[in-house]
């Protein structure tokens, strides 16, 4: 069916409140022609079907367009509240604070207060689970972190400060939390790294793993070996954000890949290679 026919049929179904039928047409239309108009109608229909998580995820594909108009931004924020993606919304509000007006700010404050009131029981449970994140296995920690994005920024930051000092919280979880805190405007944080050293991290100066000299070196060296490069990326992420001990990239290549050459390295580097391997195994299993 042609795009115009699909769009018209979807409109007819929507007019008759046959949203499930409209959904099929709009999904086919979006697959055939991805643009903001089709995104918006698909998101609106998903919203009517109360599929808020999916609607929010699809809306993110055209976020800049939703920011261009007050009514579209209000729609997007409202959708985010329904999807309970509060941390992402707070990060967005901080990122676009220079273009916000009184109308948007008032809507935000009112909806946030309503959200906290309507969800206080669930939020109390999520706060408790998040606080004791280190008591869980890594795959369980991932699930709890996803739920923690329903918390307000204030609660998320307060609990995260403790978790970043907890040796039982998986390093990949800690790295994700570091990135989230940076987007929430936190400037400085104490962090216990994989060496079990407590360091102070300036989040304003924090580079992503992909931007570091170490990763760029290995990216160039292994540009045609995606599997090795992915392993190096994950292990650099485990070491993140302090790469000060990686002083010889050639030597550390063997540590990061845990290859046969590791046996020829010092005992301390062999232990690091083993520790990285164990952390990565725990994350995958």
mmCIF file of C-alpha atoms in Angstrom:
data_model
loop_
_atom_site.group_PDB
_atom_site.id
_atom_site.type_symbol
_atom_site.label_atom_id
_atom_site.label_comp_id
_atom_site.label_asym_id
_atom_site.label_seq_id
_atom_site.Cartn_x
_atom_site.Cartn_y
_atom_site.Cartn_z
ATOM 1 C CA UNK A 1 0.000 0.000 0.000
ATOM 2 C CA UNK A 2 1.283 3.483 -0.867
ATOM 3 C CA UNK A 3 2.297 5.915 1.868
ATOM 4 C CA UNK A 4 -0.632 8.249 1.291
ATOM 5 C CA UNK A 5 -3.100 5.379 1.388
ATOM 6 C CA UNK A 6 -1.620 4.031 4.631
ATOM 7 C CA UNK A 7 -1.730 7.482 6.193
ATOM 8 C CA UNK A 8 -5.350 8.079 5.163
ATOM 9 C CA UNK A 9 -6.448 4.655 6.371
ATOM 10 C CA UNK A 10 -4.711 5.263 9.700
ATOM 11 C CA UNK A 11 -6.477 8.617 9.993
ATOM 12 C CA UNK A 12 -9.848 6.945 9.346
ATOM 13 C CA UNK A 13 -9.180 4.357 12.042
ATOM 14 C CA UNK A 14 -8.135 7.067 14.504
ATOM 15 C CA UNK A 15 -11.297 9.060 13.758
ATOM 16 C CA UNK A 16 -13.329 5.961 14.624
ATOM 17 C CA UNK A 17 -11.157 5.326 17.708
ATOM 18 C CA UNK A 18 -9.892 2.052 16.255
ATOM 19 C CA UNK A 19 -6.399 2.665 17.550
ATOM 20 C CA UNK A 20 -5.162 -0.921 17.304
ATOM 21 C CA UNK A 21 -5.948 -1.013 13.585
ATOM 22 C CA UNK A 22 -4.452 2.423 13.149
ATOM 23 C CA UNK A 23 -1.315 1.144 14.854
ATOM 24 C CA UNK A 24 -0.670 -1.438 12.146
ATOM 25 C CA UNK A 25 -0.965 1.189 9.405
ATOM 26 C CA UNK A 26 1.232 3.702 11.228
ATOM 27 C CA UNK A 27 3.944 1.124 11.922
ATOM 28 C CA UNK A 28 4.035 0.138 8.247
ATOM 29 C CA UNK A 29 4.107 3.795 7.250
ATOM 30 C CA UNK A 30 6.992 4.540 9.613
ATOM 31 C CA UNK A 31 8.972 1.576 8.282
ATOM 32 C CA UNK A 32 8.498 2.833 4.728
ATOM 33 C CA UNK A 33 9.089 6.511 5.397
ATOM 34 C CA UNK A 34 10.791 7.730 8.551
ATOM 35 C CA UNK A 35 10.122 11.412 9.109
ATOM 36 C CA UNK A 36 8.860 13.589 11.938
ATOM 37 C CA UNK A 37 5.239 13.643 10.788
ATOM 38 C CA UNK A 38 4.997 9.857 10.768
ATOM 39 C CA UNK A 39 6.903 9.654 14.033
ATOM 40 C CA UNK A 40 4.491 12.041 15.712
ATOM 41 C CA UNK A 41 1.352 10.216 14.569
ATOM 42 C CA UNK A 42 2.819 6.863 15.580
ATOM 43 C CA UNK A 43 3.800 8.201 19.002
ATOM 44 C CA UNK A 44 0.372 9.792 19.520
ATOM 45 C CA UNK A 45 -1.373 6.541 18.662
ATOM 46 C CA UNK A 46 0.876 4.533 20.995
ATOM 47 C CA UNK A 47 0.052 7.067 23.683
ATOM 48 C CA UNK A 48 -3.668 6.441 23.128
ATOM 49 C CA UNK A 49 -2.985 2.699 23.459
ATOM 50 C CA UNK A 50 -1.207 3.416 26.779
ATOM 51 C CA UNK A 51 2.046 1.994 25.394
ATOM 52 C CA UNK A 52 3.992 4.828 26.928
ATOM 53 C CA UNK A 53 7.442 3.251 27.124
ATOM 54 C CA UNK A 54 7.455 2.388 23.439
ATOM 55 C CA UNK A 55 6.000 5.770 22.503
ATOM 56 C CA UNK A 56 8.703 7.581 24.469
ATOM 57 C CA UNK A 57 11.495 5.529 22.897
ATOM 58 C CA UNK A 58 10.235 6.205 19.382
ATOM 59 C CA UNK A 59 9.758 9.921 20.101
ATOM 60 C CA UNK A 60 13.438 10.145 21.084
ATOM 61 C CA UNK A 61 14.377 9.437 17.463
ATOM 62 C CA UNK A 62 13.163 12.948 16.598
ATOM 63 C CA UNK A 63 13.853 14.748 19.874
ATOM 64 C CA UNK A 64 15.219 17.957 18.230
ATOM 65 C CA UNK A 65 11.898 18.410 16.419
ATOM 66 C CA UNK A 66 9.935 18.020 19.667
ATOM 67 C CA UNK A 67 12.061 20.790 21.171
ATOM 68 C CA UNK A 68 11.200 23.298 18.448
ATOM 69 C CA UNK A 69 7.698 24.102 19.709
ATOM 70 C CA UNK A 70 6.303 24.618 23.222
ATOM 71 C CA UNK A 71 3.289 22.375 22.663
ATOM 72 C CA UNK A 72 5.404 19.585 21.217
ATOM 73 C CA UNK A 73 7.837 19.865 24.118
ATOM 74 C CA UNK A 74 4.973 19.729 26.621
ATOM 75 C CA UNK A 75 3.670 16.649 24.834
ATOM 76 C CA UNK A 76 7.122 15.031 24.989
ATOM 77 C CA UNK A 77 7.570 15.838 28.685
ATOM 78 C CA UNK A 78 4.108 14.510 29.497
ATOM 79 C CA UNK A 79 4.941 11.318 27.629
ATOM 80 C CA UNK A 80 8.163 10.999 29.595
ATOM 81 C CA UNK A 81 6.264 11.268 32.867
ATOM 82 C CA UNK A 82 3.875 8.530 31.736
ATOM 83 C CA UNK A 83 6.867 6.364 30.787
ATOM 84 C CA UNK A 84 8.425 7.222 34.191
ATOM 85 C CA UNK A 85 11.735 8.291 32.626
ATOM 86 C CA UNK A 86 12.352 11.029 35.171
ATOM 87 C CA UNK A 87 16.152 11.022 35.177
ATOM 88 C CA UNK A 88 16.234 11.340 31.384
ATOM 89 C CA UNK A 89 13.730 14.204 31.594
ATOM 90 C CA UNK A 90 15.753 16.005 34.274
ATOM 91 C CA UNK A 91 18.873 15.619 32.149
ATOM 92 C CA UNK A 92 16.982 17.065 29.194
ATOM 93 C CA UNK A 93 15.627 19.988 31.208
ATOM 94 C CA UNK A 94 19.159 20.829 32.319
ATOM 95 C CA UNK A 95 20.525 20.556 28.783
ATOM 96 C CA UNK A 96 17.892 22.943 27.339
ATOM 97 C CA UNK A 97 17.547 25.264 30.333
ATOM 98 C CA UNK A 98 18.587 28.278 28.245
ATOM 99 C CA UNK A 99 15.525 27.955 25.984
ATOM 100 C CA UNK A 100 12.931 27.191 28.656
ATOM 101 C CA UNK A 101 10.192 29.674 29.465
ATOM 102 C CA UNK A 102 7.865 30.132 32.454
ATOM 103 C CA UNK A 103 5.141 28.013 30.888
ATOM 104 C CA UNK A 104 7.415 24.987 30.469
ATOM 105 C CA UNK A 105 9.010 25.434 33.893
ATOM 106 C CA UNK A 106 5.630 25.658 35.627
ATOM 107 C CA UNK A 107 4.404 22.548 33.816
ATOM 108 C CA UNK A 108 7.563 20.704 34.852
ATOM 109 C CA UNK A 109 7.263 21.646 38.518
ATOM 110 C CA UNK A 110 3.572 20.759 38.705
ATOM 111 C CA UNK A 111 3.975 17.435 36.922
ATOM 112 C CA UNK A 112 7.004 16.449 38.984
ATOM 113 C CA UNK A 113 5.136 17.133 42.231
ATOM 114 C CA UNK A 114 2.121 15.169 40.966
ATOM 115 C CA UNK A 115 4.348 12.304 39.835
ATOM 116 C CA UNK A 116 5.986 12.030 43.257
ATOM 117 C CA UNK A 117 2.613 12.077 45.003
ATOM 118 C CA UNK A 118 1.017 9.508 42.696
ATOM 119 C CA UNK A 119 3.978 7.119 42.842
ATOM 120 C CA UNK A 120 5.244 7.537 46.388
ATOM 121 C CA UNK A 121 4.894 3.844 47.334
ATOM 122 C CA UNK A 122 6.715 2.581 44.238
ATOM 123 C CA UNK A 123 9.388 5.263 44.565
ATOM 124 C CA UNK A 124 10.048 4.293 48.187
ATOM 125 C CA UNK A 125 10.575 0.673 47.111
ATOM 126 C CA UNK A 126 12.864 1.657 44.229
ATOM 127 C CA UNK A 127 14.936 3.893 46.514
ATOM 128 C CA UNK A 128 15.428 0.997 48.926
ATOM 129 C CA UNK A 129 16.405 -1.423 46.144
ATOM 130 C CA UNK A 130 18.784 1.120 44.626
ATOM 131 C CA UNK A 131 20.397 1.875 47.973
ATOM 132 C CA UNK A 132 21.311 -1.801 48.445
ATOM 133 C CA UNK A 133 22.424 -2.344 44.861
ATOM 134 C CA UNK A 134 25.727 -3.903 45.934
ATOM 135 C CA UNK A 135 23.963 -6.844 47.575
ATOM 136 C CA UNK A 136 22.728 -8.068 44.179
ATOM 137 C CA UNK A 137 24.368 -10.000 41.360
ATOM 138 C CA UNK A 138 25.512 -7.916 38.368
ATOM 139 C CA UNK A 139 22.607 -8.837 36.077
ATOM 140 C CA UNK A 140 20.202 -7.933 38.895
ATOM 141 C CA UNK A 141 22.046 -4.653 39.444
ATOM 142 C CA UNK A 142 21.341 -3.723 35.829
ATOM 143 C CA UNK A 143 17.612 -4.194 36.328
ATOM 144 C CA UNK A 144 17.544 -2.112 39.496
ATOM 145 C CA UNK A 145 19.497 0.689 37.808
ATOM 146 C CA UNK A 146 16.914 0.791 35.020
ATOM 147 C CA UNK A 147 14.185 1.138 37.656
ATOM 148 C CA UNK A 148 16.170 3.845 39.451
ATOM 149 C CA UNK A 149 15.661 6.111 36.432
ATOM 150 C CA UNK A 150 12.129 6.535 37.770
ATOM 151 C CA UNK A 151 13.512 8.411 40.788
ATOM 152 C CA UNK A 152 13.860 12.173 40.972
ATOM 153 C CA UNK A 153 17.297 13.591 40.269
ATOM 154 C CA UNK A 154 17.754 14.580 43.910
ATOM 155 C CA UNK A 155 17.193 11.031 45.176
ATOM 156 C CA UNK A 156 19.211 9.488 42.357
ATOM 157 C CA UNK A 157 22.227 11.690 43.069
ATOM 158 C CA UNK A 158 22.083 11.170 46.839
ATOM 159 C CA UNK A 159 22.064 7.376 46.584
ATOM 160 C CA UNK A 160 24.542 7.288 43.691
ATOM 161 C CA UNK A 161 27.159 9.098 45.789
ATOM 162 C CA UNK A 162 27.131 6.120 48.173
ATOM 163 C CA UNK A 163 27.059 3.483 45.434
ATOM 164 C CA UNK A 164 30.146 4.876 43.718
ATOM 165 C CA UNK A 165 32.096 4.039 46.897
ATOM 166 C CA UNK A 166 30.665 0.526 47.181
ATOM 167 C CA UNK A 167 33.131 -2.193 46.099
ATOM 168 C CA UNK A 168 30.259 -4.621 45.483
ATOM 169 C CA UNK A 169 28.641 -2.476 42.803
ATOM 170 C CA UNK A 170 29.882 -3.672 39.415
ATOM 171 C CA UNK A 171 32.310 -1.300 37.713
ATOM 172 C CA UNK A 172 30.227 -1.086 34.522
ATOM 173 C CA UNK A 173 27.256 0.008 36.611
ATOM 174 C CA UNK A 174 29.430 2.639 38.293
ATOM 175 C CA UNK A 175 30.573 3.973 34.930
ATOM 176 C CA UNK A 176 26.963 4.338 33.779
ATOM 177 C CA UNK A 177 26.111 6.170 37.001
ATOM 178 C CA UNK A 178 29.082 8.515 36.479
ATOM 179 C CA UNK A 179 27.745 9.432 33.037
ATOM 180 C CA UNK A 180 24.237 9.952 34.411
ATOM 181 C CA UNK A 181 25.495 12.219 37.194
ATOM 182 C CA UNK A 182 27.473 14.321 34.740
ATOM 183 C CA UNK A 183 24.283 14.882 32.700
ATOM 184 C CA UNK A 184 22.486 15.859 35.909
ATOM 185 C CA UNK A 185 24.964 18.668 36.485
ATOM 186 C CA UNK A 186 26.998 17.079 39.282
ATOM 187 C CA UNK A 187 30.455 18.608 39.107
ATOM 188 C CA UNK A 188 32.568 16.465 41.442
ATOM 189 C CA UNK A 189 32.200 13.005 42.911
ATOM 190 C CA UNK A 190 34.191 10.561 45.027
ATOM 191 C CA UNK A 191 34.664 7.240 43.271
ATOM 192 C CA UNK A 192 36.167 3.868 44.216
ATOM 193 C CA UNK A 193 37.835 2.445 41.130
ATOM 194 C CA UNK A 194 38.712 -1.113 40.208
ATOM 195 C CA UNK A 195 41.982 -0.784 42.120
ATOM 196 C CA UNK A 196 39.887 -0.128 45.255
ATOM 197 C CA UNK A 197 41.343 3.367 45.433
ATOM 198 C CA UNK A 198 39.068 6.276 46.276
ATOM 199 C CA UNK A 199 39.611 9.144 43.859
ATOM 200 C CA UNK A 200 37.855 12.446 43.220
ATOM 201 C CA UNK A 201 36.452 12.762 39.711
ATOM 202 C CA UNK A 202 35.758 16.119 38.083
ATOM 203 C CA UNK A 203 32.713 15.299 35.968
ATOM 204 C CA UNK A 204 33.030 18.485 33.923
ATOM 205 C CA UNK A 205 36.372 17.253 32.584
ATOM 206 C CA UNK A 206 35.253 13.668 32.089
ATOM 207 C CA UNK A 207 35.764 12.228 28.616
ATOM 208 C CA UNK A 208 33.849 9.237 27.320
ATOM 209 C CA UNK A 209 35.858 6.039 26.882
ATOM 210 C CA UNK A 210 35.741 6.536 23.100
ATOM 211 C CA UNK A 211 37.391 9.955 23.456
ATOM 212 C CA UNK A 212 40.370 8.817 25.526
ATOM 213 C CA UNK A 213 43.865 8.539 24.069
ATOM 214 C CA UNK A 214 44.020 4.913 25.145
ATOM 215 C CA UNK A 215 40.909 3.840 23.269
ATOM 216 C CA UNK A 216 41.828 5.869 20.180
ATOM 217 C CA UNK A 217 45.216 4.113 20.097
ATOM 218 C CA UNK A 218 43.662 0.646 20.199
ATOM 219 C CA UNK A 219 40.905 1.658 17.805
ATOM 220 C CA UNK A 220 43.536 2.524 15.216
ATOM 221 C CA UNK A 221 45.483 -0.672 15.862
ATOM 222 C CA UNK A 222 42.465 -3.000 15.761
ATOM 223 C CA UNK A 223 40.244 -1.146 13.282
ATOM 224 C CA UNK A 224 39.771 -4.389 11.303
ATOM 225 C CA UNK A 225 39.203 -6.670 14.311
ATOM 226 C CA UNK A 226 35.882 -5.692 15.875
ATOM 227 C CA UNK A 227 35.822 -8.537 18.415
ATOM 228 C CA UNK A 228 39.172 -7.628 19.949
ATOM 229 C CA UNK A 229 38.331 -3.944 19.879
ATOM 230 C CA UNK A 230 35.044 -4.611 21.678
ATOM 231 C CA UNK A 231 36.859 -6.588 24.383
ATOM 232 C CA UNK A 232 39.377 -3.783 24.812
ATOM 233 C CA UNK A 233 36.560 -1.238 25.003
ATOM 234 C CA UNK A 234 34.753 -3.162 27.751
ATOM 235 C CA UNK A 235 37.916 -3.625 29.796
ATOM 236 C CA UNK A 236 38.889 0.013 29.431
ATOM 237 C CA UNK A 237 35.400 0.815 30.667
ATOM 238 C CA UNK A 238 36.074 -1.349 33.732
ATOM 239 C CA UNK A 239 39.218 0.713 34.393
ATOM 240 C CA UNK A 240 37.467 4.027 33.687
ATOM 241 C CA UNK A 241 37.870 6.883 34.481
ATOM 242 C CA UNK A 242 41.456 6.609 35.750
ATOM 243 C CA UNK A 243 43.859 5.306 33.114
ATOM 244 C CA UNK A 244 46.979 6.673 34.808
ATOM 245 C CA UNK A 245 48.400 3.172 35.270
ATOM 246 C CA UNK A 246 48.241 2.447 31.524
ATOM 247 C CA UNK A 247 51.684 3.807 30.813
ATOM 248 C CA UNK A 248 52.766 1.420 28.045
ATOM 249 C CA UNK A 249 50.016 0.790 25.515
ATOM 250 C CA UNK A 250 51.820 -2.174 23.910
ATOM 251 C CA UNK A 251 52.202 -3.966 27.233
ATOM 252 C CA UNK A 252 48.666 -3.177 28.309
ATOM 253 C CA UNK A 253 47.326 -4.574 25.063
ATOM 254 C CA UNK A 254 48.189 -8.040 26.415
ATOM 255 C CA UNK A 255 46.594 -7.218 29.771
ATOM 256 C CA UNK A 256 43.362 -6.054 28.160
ATOM 257 C CA UNK A 257 43.148 -9.034 25.822
ATOM 258 C CA UNK A 258 44.450 -11.504 28.434
ATOM 259 C CA UNK A 259 46.372 -13.275 25.683
ATOM 260 C CA UNK A 260 49.300 -15.707 25.886
ATOM 261 C CA UNK A 261 51.795 -12.897 26.344
ATOM 262 C CA UNK A 262 50.324 -12.100 29.768
ATOM 263 C CA UNK A 263 52.341 -14.983 31.273
ATOM 264 C CA UNK A 264 55.517 -13.046 30.485
ATOM 265 C CA UNK A 265 54.383 -9.913 32.328
ATOM 266 C CA UNK A 266 54.823 -8.999 35.985
ATOM 267 C CA UNK A 267 52.705 -10.685 38.649
ATOM 268 C CA UNK A 268 50.843 -7.434 39.302
ATOM 269 C CA UNK A 269 49.811 -7.094 35.643
ATOM 270 C CA UNK A 270 48.806 -10.762 35.512
ATOM 271 C CA UNK A 271 46.528 -10.132 38.476
ATOM 272 C CA UNK A 272 45.017 -7.121 36.724
ATOM 273 C CA UNK A 273 44.348 -9.186 33.593
ATOM 274 C CA UNK A 274 42.663 -11.847 35.706
ATOM 275 C CA UNK A 275 40.603 -9.308 37.663
ATOM 276 C CA UNK A 276 39.375 -7.704 34.443
ATOM 277 C CA UNK A 277 38.470 -11.104 33.040
ATOM 278 C CA UNK A 278 36.506 -11.989 36.182
ATOM 279 C CA UNK A 279 34.628 -8.679 36.153
ATOM 280 C CA UNK A 280 33.703 -9.097 32.514
ATOM 281 C CA UNK A 281 32.604 -12.703 33.040
ATOM 282 C CA UNK A 282 30.439 -11.660 35.991
ATOM 283 C CA UNK A 283 28.800 -9.009 33.809
ATOM 284 C CA UNK A 284 28.017 -11.361 30.947
ATOM 285 C CA UNK A 285 26.809 -14.332 33.022
#
